[in-house]
Short mmCIF file of C-alpha atoms in Angstrom, two decimals:
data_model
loop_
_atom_site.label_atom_id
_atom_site.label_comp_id
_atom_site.label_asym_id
_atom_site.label_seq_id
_atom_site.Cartn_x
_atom_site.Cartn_y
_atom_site.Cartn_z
CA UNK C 210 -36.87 21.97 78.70
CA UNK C 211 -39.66 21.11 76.43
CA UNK C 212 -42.98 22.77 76.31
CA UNK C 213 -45.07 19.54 78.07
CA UNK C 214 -42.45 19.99 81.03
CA UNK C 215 -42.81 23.61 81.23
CA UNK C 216 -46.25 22.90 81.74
CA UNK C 217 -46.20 20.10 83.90
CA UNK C 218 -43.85 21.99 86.33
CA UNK C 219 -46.14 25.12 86.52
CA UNK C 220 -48.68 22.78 87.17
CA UNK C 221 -47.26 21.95 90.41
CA UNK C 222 -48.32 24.17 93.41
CA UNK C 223 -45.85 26.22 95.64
CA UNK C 224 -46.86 23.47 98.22
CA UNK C 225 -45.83 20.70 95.58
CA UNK C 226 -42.36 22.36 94.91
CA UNK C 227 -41.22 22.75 98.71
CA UNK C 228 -42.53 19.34 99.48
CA UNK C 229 -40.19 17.58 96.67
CA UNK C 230 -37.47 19.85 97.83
CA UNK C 231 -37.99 18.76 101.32
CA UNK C 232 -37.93 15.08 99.68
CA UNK C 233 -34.45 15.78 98.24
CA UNK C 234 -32.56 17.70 100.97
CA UNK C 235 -33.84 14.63 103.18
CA UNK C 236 -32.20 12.11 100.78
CA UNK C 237 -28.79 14.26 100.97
CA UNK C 238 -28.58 14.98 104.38
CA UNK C 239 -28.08 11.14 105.00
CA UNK C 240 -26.32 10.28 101.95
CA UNK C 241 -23.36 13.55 103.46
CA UNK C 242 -23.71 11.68 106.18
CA UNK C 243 -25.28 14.74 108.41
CA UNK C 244 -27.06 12.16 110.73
CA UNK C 245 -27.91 14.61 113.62
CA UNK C 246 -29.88 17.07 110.77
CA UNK C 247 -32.23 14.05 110.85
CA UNK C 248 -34.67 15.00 113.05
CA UNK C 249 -34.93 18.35 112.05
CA UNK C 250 -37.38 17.22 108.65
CA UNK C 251 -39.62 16.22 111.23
CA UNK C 252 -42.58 17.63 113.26
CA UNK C 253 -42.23 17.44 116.95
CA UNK C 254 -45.13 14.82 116.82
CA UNK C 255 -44.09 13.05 113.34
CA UNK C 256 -43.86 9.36 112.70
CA UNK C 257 -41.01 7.87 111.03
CA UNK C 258 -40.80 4.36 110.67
CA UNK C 259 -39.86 1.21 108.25
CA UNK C 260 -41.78 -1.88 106.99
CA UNK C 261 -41.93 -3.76 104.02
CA UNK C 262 -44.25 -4.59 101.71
CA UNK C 263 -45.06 -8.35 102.81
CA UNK C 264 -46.30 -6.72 106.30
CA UNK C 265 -47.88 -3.68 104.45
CA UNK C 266 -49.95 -5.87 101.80
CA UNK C 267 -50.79 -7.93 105.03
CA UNK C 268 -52.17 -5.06 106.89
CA UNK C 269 -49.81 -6.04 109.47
CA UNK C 270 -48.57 -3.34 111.78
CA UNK C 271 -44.60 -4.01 113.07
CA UNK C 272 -42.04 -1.67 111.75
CA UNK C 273 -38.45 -2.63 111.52
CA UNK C 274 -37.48 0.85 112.99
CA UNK C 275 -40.50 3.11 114.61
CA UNK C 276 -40.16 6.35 116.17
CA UNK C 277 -43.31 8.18 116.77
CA UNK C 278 -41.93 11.59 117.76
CA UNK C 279 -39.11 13.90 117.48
CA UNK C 280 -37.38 13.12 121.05
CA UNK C 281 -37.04 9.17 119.29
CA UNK C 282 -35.52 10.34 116.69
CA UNK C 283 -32.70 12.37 118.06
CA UNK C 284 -32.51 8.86 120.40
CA UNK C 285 -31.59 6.88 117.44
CA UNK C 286 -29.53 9.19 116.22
CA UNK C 287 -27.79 9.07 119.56
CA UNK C 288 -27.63 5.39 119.39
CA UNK C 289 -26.37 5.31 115.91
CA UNK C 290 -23.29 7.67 116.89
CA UNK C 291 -22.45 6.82 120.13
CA UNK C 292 -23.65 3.30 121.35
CA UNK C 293 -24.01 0.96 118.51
CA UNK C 294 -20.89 -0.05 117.08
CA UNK C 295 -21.16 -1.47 113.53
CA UNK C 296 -18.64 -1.31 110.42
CA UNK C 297 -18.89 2.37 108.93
CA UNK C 298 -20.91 2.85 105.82
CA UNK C 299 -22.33 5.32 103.59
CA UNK C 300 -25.84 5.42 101.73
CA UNK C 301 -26.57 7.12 98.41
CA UNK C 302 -30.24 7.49 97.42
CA UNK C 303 -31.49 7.32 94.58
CA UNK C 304 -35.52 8.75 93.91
CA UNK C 305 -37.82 9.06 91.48
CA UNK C 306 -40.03 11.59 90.62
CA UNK C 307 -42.44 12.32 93.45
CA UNK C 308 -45.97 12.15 92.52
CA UNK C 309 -48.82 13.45 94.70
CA UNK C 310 -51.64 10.79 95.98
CA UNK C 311 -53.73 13.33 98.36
CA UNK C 312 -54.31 17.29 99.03
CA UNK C 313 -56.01 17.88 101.99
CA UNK C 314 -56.11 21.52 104.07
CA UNK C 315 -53.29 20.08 106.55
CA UNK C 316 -51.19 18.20 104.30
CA UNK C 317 -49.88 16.59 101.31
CA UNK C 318 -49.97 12.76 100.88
CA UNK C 319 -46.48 12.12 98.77
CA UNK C 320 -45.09 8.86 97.15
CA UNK C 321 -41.55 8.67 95.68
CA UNK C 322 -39.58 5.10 94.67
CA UNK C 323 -36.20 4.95 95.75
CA UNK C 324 -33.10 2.89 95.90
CA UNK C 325 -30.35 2.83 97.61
CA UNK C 326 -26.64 1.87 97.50
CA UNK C 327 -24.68 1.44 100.65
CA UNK C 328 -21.05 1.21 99.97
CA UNK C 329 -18.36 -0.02 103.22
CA UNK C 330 -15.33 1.51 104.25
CA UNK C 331 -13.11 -0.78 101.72
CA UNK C 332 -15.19 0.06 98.73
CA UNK C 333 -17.76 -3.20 98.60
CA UNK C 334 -20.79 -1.61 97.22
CA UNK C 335 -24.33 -3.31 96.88
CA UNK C 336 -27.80 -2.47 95.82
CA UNK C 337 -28.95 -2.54 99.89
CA UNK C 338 -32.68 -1.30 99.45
CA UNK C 339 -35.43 -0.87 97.23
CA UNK C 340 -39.26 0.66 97.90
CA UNK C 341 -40.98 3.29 98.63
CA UNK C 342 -41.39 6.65 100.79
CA UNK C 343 -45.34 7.36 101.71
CA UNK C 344 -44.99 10.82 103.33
CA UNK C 345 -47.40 13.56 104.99
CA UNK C 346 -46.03 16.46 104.51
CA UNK C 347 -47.30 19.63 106.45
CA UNK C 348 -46.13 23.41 106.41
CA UNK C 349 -45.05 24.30 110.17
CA UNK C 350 -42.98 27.60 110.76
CA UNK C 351 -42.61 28.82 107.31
CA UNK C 352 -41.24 24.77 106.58
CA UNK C 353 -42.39 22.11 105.14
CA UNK C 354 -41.99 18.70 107.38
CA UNK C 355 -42.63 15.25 107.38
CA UNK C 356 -45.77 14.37 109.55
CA UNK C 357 -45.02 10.87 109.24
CA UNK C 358 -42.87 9.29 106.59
CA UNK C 359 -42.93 5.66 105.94
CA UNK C 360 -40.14 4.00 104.38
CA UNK C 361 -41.82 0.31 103.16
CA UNK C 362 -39.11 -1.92 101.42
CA UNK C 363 -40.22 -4.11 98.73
CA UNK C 364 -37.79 -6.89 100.19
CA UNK C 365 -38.35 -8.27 103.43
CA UNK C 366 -34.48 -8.96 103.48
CA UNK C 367 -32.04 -6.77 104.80
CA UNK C 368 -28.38 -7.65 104.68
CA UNK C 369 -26.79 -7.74 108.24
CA UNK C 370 -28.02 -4.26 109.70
CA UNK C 371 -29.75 -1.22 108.89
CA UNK C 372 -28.36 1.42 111.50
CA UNK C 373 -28.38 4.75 109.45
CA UNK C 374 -32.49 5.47 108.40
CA UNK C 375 -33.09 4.68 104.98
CA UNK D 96 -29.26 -7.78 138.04
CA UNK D 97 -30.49 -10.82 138.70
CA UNK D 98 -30.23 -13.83 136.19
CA UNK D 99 -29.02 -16.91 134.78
CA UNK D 100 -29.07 -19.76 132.40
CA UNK D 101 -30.43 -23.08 132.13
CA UNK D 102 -29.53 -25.72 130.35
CA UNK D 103 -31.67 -28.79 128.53
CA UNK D 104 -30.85 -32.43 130.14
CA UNK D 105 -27.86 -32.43 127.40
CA UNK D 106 -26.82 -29.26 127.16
CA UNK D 107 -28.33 -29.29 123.72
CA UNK D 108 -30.97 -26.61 124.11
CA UNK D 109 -31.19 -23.38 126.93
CA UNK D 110 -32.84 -20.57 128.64
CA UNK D 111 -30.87 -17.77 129.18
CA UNK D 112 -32.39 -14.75 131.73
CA UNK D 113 -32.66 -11.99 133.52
CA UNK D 114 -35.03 -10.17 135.86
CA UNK D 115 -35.79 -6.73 136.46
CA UNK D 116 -36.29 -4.34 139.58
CA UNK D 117 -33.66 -6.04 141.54
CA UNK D 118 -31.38 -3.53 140.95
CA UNK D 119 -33.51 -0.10 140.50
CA UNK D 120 -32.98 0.15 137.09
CA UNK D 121 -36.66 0.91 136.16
CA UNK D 122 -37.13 3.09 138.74
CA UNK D 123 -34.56 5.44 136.92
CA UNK D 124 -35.89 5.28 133.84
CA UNK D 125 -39.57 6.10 135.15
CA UNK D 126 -38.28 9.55 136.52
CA UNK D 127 -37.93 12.19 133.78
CA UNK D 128 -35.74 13.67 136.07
CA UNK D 129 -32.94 11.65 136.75
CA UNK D 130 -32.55 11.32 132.95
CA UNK D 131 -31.95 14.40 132.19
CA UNK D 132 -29.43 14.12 134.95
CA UNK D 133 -28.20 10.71 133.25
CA UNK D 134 -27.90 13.15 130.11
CA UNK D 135 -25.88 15.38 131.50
CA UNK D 136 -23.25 13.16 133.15
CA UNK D 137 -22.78 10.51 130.77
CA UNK D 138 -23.17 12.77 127.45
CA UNK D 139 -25.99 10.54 126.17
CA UNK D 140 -29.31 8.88 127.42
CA UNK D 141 -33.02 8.34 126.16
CA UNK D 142 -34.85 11.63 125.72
CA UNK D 143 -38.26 10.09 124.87
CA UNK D 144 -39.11 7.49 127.73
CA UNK D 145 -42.09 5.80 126.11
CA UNK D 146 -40.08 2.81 125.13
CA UNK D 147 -38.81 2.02 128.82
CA UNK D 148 -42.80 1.39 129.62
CA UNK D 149 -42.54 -2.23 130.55
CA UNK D 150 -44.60 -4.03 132.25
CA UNK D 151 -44.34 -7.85 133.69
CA UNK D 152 -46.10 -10.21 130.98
CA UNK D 153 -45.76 -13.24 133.38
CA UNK D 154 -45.52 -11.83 136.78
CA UNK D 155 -42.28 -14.23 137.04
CA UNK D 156 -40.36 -10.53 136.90
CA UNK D 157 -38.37 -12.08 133.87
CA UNK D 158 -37.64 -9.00 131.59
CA UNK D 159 -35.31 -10.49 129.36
CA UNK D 160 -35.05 -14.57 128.14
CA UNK D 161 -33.90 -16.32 125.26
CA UNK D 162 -34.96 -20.03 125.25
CA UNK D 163 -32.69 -21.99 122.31
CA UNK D 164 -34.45 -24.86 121.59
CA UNK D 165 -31.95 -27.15 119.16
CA UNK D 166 -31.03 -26.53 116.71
CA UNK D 167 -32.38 -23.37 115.20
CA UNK D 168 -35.82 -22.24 117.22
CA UNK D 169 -35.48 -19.20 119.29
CA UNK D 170 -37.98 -18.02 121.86
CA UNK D 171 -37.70 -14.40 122.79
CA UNK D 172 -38.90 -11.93 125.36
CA UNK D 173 -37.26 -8.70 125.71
CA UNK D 174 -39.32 -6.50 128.14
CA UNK D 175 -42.43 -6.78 126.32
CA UNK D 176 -41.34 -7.73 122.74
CA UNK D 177 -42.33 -11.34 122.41
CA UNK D 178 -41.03 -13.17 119.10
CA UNK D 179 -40.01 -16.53 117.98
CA UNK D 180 -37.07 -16.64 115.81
CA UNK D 181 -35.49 -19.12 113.35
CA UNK D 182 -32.08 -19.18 112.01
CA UNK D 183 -32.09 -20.61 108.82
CA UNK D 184 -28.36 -21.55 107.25
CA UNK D 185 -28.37 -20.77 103.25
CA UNK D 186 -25.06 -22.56 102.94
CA UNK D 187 -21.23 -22.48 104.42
CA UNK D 188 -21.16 -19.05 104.93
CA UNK D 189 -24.45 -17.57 105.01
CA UNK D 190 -27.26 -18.20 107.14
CA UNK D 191 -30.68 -16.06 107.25
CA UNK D 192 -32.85 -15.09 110.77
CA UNK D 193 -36.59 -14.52 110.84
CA UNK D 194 -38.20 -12.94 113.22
CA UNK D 195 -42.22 -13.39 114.04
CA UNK D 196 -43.35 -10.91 116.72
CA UNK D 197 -46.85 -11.32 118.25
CA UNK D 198 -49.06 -10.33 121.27
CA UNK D 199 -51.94 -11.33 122.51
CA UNK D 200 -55.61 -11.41 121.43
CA UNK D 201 -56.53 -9.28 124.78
CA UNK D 202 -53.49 -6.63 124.85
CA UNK D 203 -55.06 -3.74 124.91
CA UNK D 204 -54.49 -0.69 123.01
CA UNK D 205 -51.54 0.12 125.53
CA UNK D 206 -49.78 -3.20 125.02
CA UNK D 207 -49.91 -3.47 121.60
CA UNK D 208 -48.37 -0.32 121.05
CA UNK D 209 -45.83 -0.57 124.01
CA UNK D 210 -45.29 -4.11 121.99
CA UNK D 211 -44.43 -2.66 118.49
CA UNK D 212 -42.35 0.32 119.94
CA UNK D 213 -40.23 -1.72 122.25
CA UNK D 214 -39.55 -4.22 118.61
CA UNK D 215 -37.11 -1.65 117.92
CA UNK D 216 -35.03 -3.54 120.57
CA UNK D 217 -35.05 -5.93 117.87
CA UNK D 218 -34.82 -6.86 114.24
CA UNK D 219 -32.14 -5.52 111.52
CA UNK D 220 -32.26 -2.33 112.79
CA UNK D 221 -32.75 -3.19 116.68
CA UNK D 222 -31.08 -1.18 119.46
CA UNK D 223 -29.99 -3.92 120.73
CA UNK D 224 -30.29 -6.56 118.04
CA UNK D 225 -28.58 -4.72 115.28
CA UNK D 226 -24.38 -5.86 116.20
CA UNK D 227 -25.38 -9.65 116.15
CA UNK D 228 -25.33 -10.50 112.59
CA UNK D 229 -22.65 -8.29 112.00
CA UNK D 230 -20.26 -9.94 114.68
CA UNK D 231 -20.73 -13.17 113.31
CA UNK D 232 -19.47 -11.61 109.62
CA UNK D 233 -16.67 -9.86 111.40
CA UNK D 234 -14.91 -13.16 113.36
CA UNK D 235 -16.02 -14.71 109.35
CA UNK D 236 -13.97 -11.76 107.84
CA UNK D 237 -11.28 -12.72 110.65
CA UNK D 238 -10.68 -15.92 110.20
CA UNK D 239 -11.08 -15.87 106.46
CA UNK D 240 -7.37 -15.83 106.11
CA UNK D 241 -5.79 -18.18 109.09
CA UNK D 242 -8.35 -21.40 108.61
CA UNK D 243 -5.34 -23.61 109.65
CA UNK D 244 -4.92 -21.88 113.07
CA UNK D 245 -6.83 -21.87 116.10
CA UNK D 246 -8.14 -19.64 119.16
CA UNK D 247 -10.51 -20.59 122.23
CA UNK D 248 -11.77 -18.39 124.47
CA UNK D 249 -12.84 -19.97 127.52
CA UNK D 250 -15.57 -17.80 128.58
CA UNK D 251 -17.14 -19.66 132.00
CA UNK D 252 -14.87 -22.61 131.34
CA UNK D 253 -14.82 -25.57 128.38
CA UNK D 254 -17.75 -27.53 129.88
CA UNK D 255 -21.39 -26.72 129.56
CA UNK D 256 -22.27 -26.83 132.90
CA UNK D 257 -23.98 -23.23 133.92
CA UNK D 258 -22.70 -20.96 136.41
CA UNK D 259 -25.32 -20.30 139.00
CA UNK D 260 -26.43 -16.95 138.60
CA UNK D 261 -24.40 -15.62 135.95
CA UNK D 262 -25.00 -15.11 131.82
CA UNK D 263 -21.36 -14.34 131.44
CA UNK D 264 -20.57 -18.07 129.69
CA UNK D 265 -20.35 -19.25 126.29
CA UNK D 266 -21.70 -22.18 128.00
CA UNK D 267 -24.68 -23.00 126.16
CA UNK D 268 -23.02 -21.73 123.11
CA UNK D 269 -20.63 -25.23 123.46
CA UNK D 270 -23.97 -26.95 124.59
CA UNK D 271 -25.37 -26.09 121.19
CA UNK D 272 -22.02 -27.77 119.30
CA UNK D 273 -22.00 -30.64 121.75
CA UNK D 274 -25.56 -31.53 119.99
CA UNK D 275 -24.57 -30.44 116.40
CA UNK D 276 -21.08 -32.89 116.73
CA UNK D 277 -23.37 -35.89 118.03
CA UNK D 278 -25.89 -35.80 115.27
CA UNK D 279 -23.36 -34.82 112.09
CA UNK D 280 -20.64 -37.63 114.04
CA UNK D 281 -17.86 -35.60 114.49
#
């Protein structure tokens, strides 16, 4: 590690560190495919939804998936396991480095670039999303949680279905 | 529940719907109770309700329609998520749908949220939206490999006459290739 990393990484707060870890055990919980640990990154009241950024830059406010509390959440994961039927898949995420846009008492505003490739039961792989996570991120119990997490893709394109959360 | 569909003067275009509270079904989703209860004996059911707040846009008690209008203009009202859709083909075996959702200028702040929440009903990732496109890829994948054969399923007959009362036909599915075989001469 060179010297300007050393110093960049001890110039991240305690705060900073458990918030990028909570960015990363997110990305891996869906990638292992660990759907119903989903919720749990969440605050009871926090907002997870999807848009992209034709409706974003547009100020316009429909989400391609919106849950605005825990309860939806587990719903969709319900949905996802047990009522929608759709050919089985499996996501790996790709993210950048996180970088911190706001510091307030109550929570940390957090934007990270990701992609991700879904690959099908037979093998066919493509590049199925591209954009960007806009997260709150608050400390509740001794955890850091997502307050609300935005996903907003920069295509407004999706191929056939997005069942799992990006 | 009650419902139906109605077909254009050829068949070409069609309204397909149902209404609600003719069969109790909101009145069990308004009780927190009784889905718990749902929870229990089925294994799964909604834990947050807010999404099952519907109320009647119209007052025609229509909660769900799809008007077709030929050949690629969809009208749609599910509960409260009003859209209009177009399918757009990109070539032999690919076509693309957009959705537009919108509300009224008056909704207040209740309806417009009730409106965006209930979207997830629709869309890419849509409760109930999200098997559609796939289905279509799946009977592609199918018949990828047998294009000299044939199969018909004769759901509510070969004409495209509607069945009073019911949705179960592929009715206005044959009304939409009666129009597209006129036009292309086939």
């Amino acid at each position: 590690m060179s010297e300007s990393d050393l110093m960049y990484r001890s110039a991240l707060s305690d705060r900073e560190v458990q918030a990028r870890r909570l960015i990363a055990d997110y990305a891996d919980t869906i990638d292992d495919g660990m759907l119903s640990d989903w919720p749990k990154y969440f605050t009871h009241d926090g907002i997870y939804r999807i848009t992209t950024r034709q409706n974003e830059a547009a100020k316009m406010p429909l989400s391609i998936m919106l849950c605005d509390n825990q309860a939806m959440l587990y719903d969709r994961v319900e949905a996802i396991e047990h009522a929608n039927i759709f050919e089985p898949h499996v996501y790996r995420h790709i993210l950048s480095d996180s970088r911190t846009v706001e510091v307030t008492d109550d929570y940390l505003g957090v934007a990270t670039s990701f992609s991700c490739v879904r690959t099908m039961l037979d093998g066919r792989m493509t590049l199925f999303a591209a954009g960007r996570y806009v997260d709150r991120i608050v400390l509740e119990e001794g955890q850091c949680r997502f307050r609300s997490r935005t996903v907003i893709l920069d295509s407004s394109r999706i191929d056939t279905l997005i069942a799992i959360p990006l | 529940m009650e419902g139906g569909i109605t077909m254009g003067s050829r068949g070409w275009s069609h309204i397909s719907y149902s209404k609600m509270s003719t069969d109790g079904g909101d009145e069990v989703y308004a009780s927190g109770d009784l889905r718990s209860a749902e929870i229990t004996a089925y294994g799964f059911g909604l834990r947050d309700k807010s999404m099952t707040d519907v109320w009647d846009d119209f007052g025609d008690r229509i909660s769900m329609t799809i008007q077709t209008i030929f050949p690629n203009f969809v009208l749609q009202q599910l509960r409260n998520c009003l859209a209009v859709r177009t399918v757009v083909p990109k070539g032999t075996h690919e076509s693309e749908l957009r959705w537009i959702a919108f509300g009224y200028e008056d909704d207040d702040e209740r309806k417009l949220n009730g409106r965006l929440k209930q979207s997830n009903m629709m869309g890419p990732a849509g409760l109930i939206a999200m098997e559609d496109g796939m289905i279509g890829g799946l009977v592609q994948q199918g018949i990828a490999g047998s294009l000299d054969k044939a199969a018909v399923i004769e759901m509510g007959g070969h004409g495209i006459e509607p069945i009073p009362g019911s949705r179960v036909s592929e009715g206005s599915v044959r009304g939409f290739w009666t129009g597209y075989r006129a036009l292309m001469g086939f």
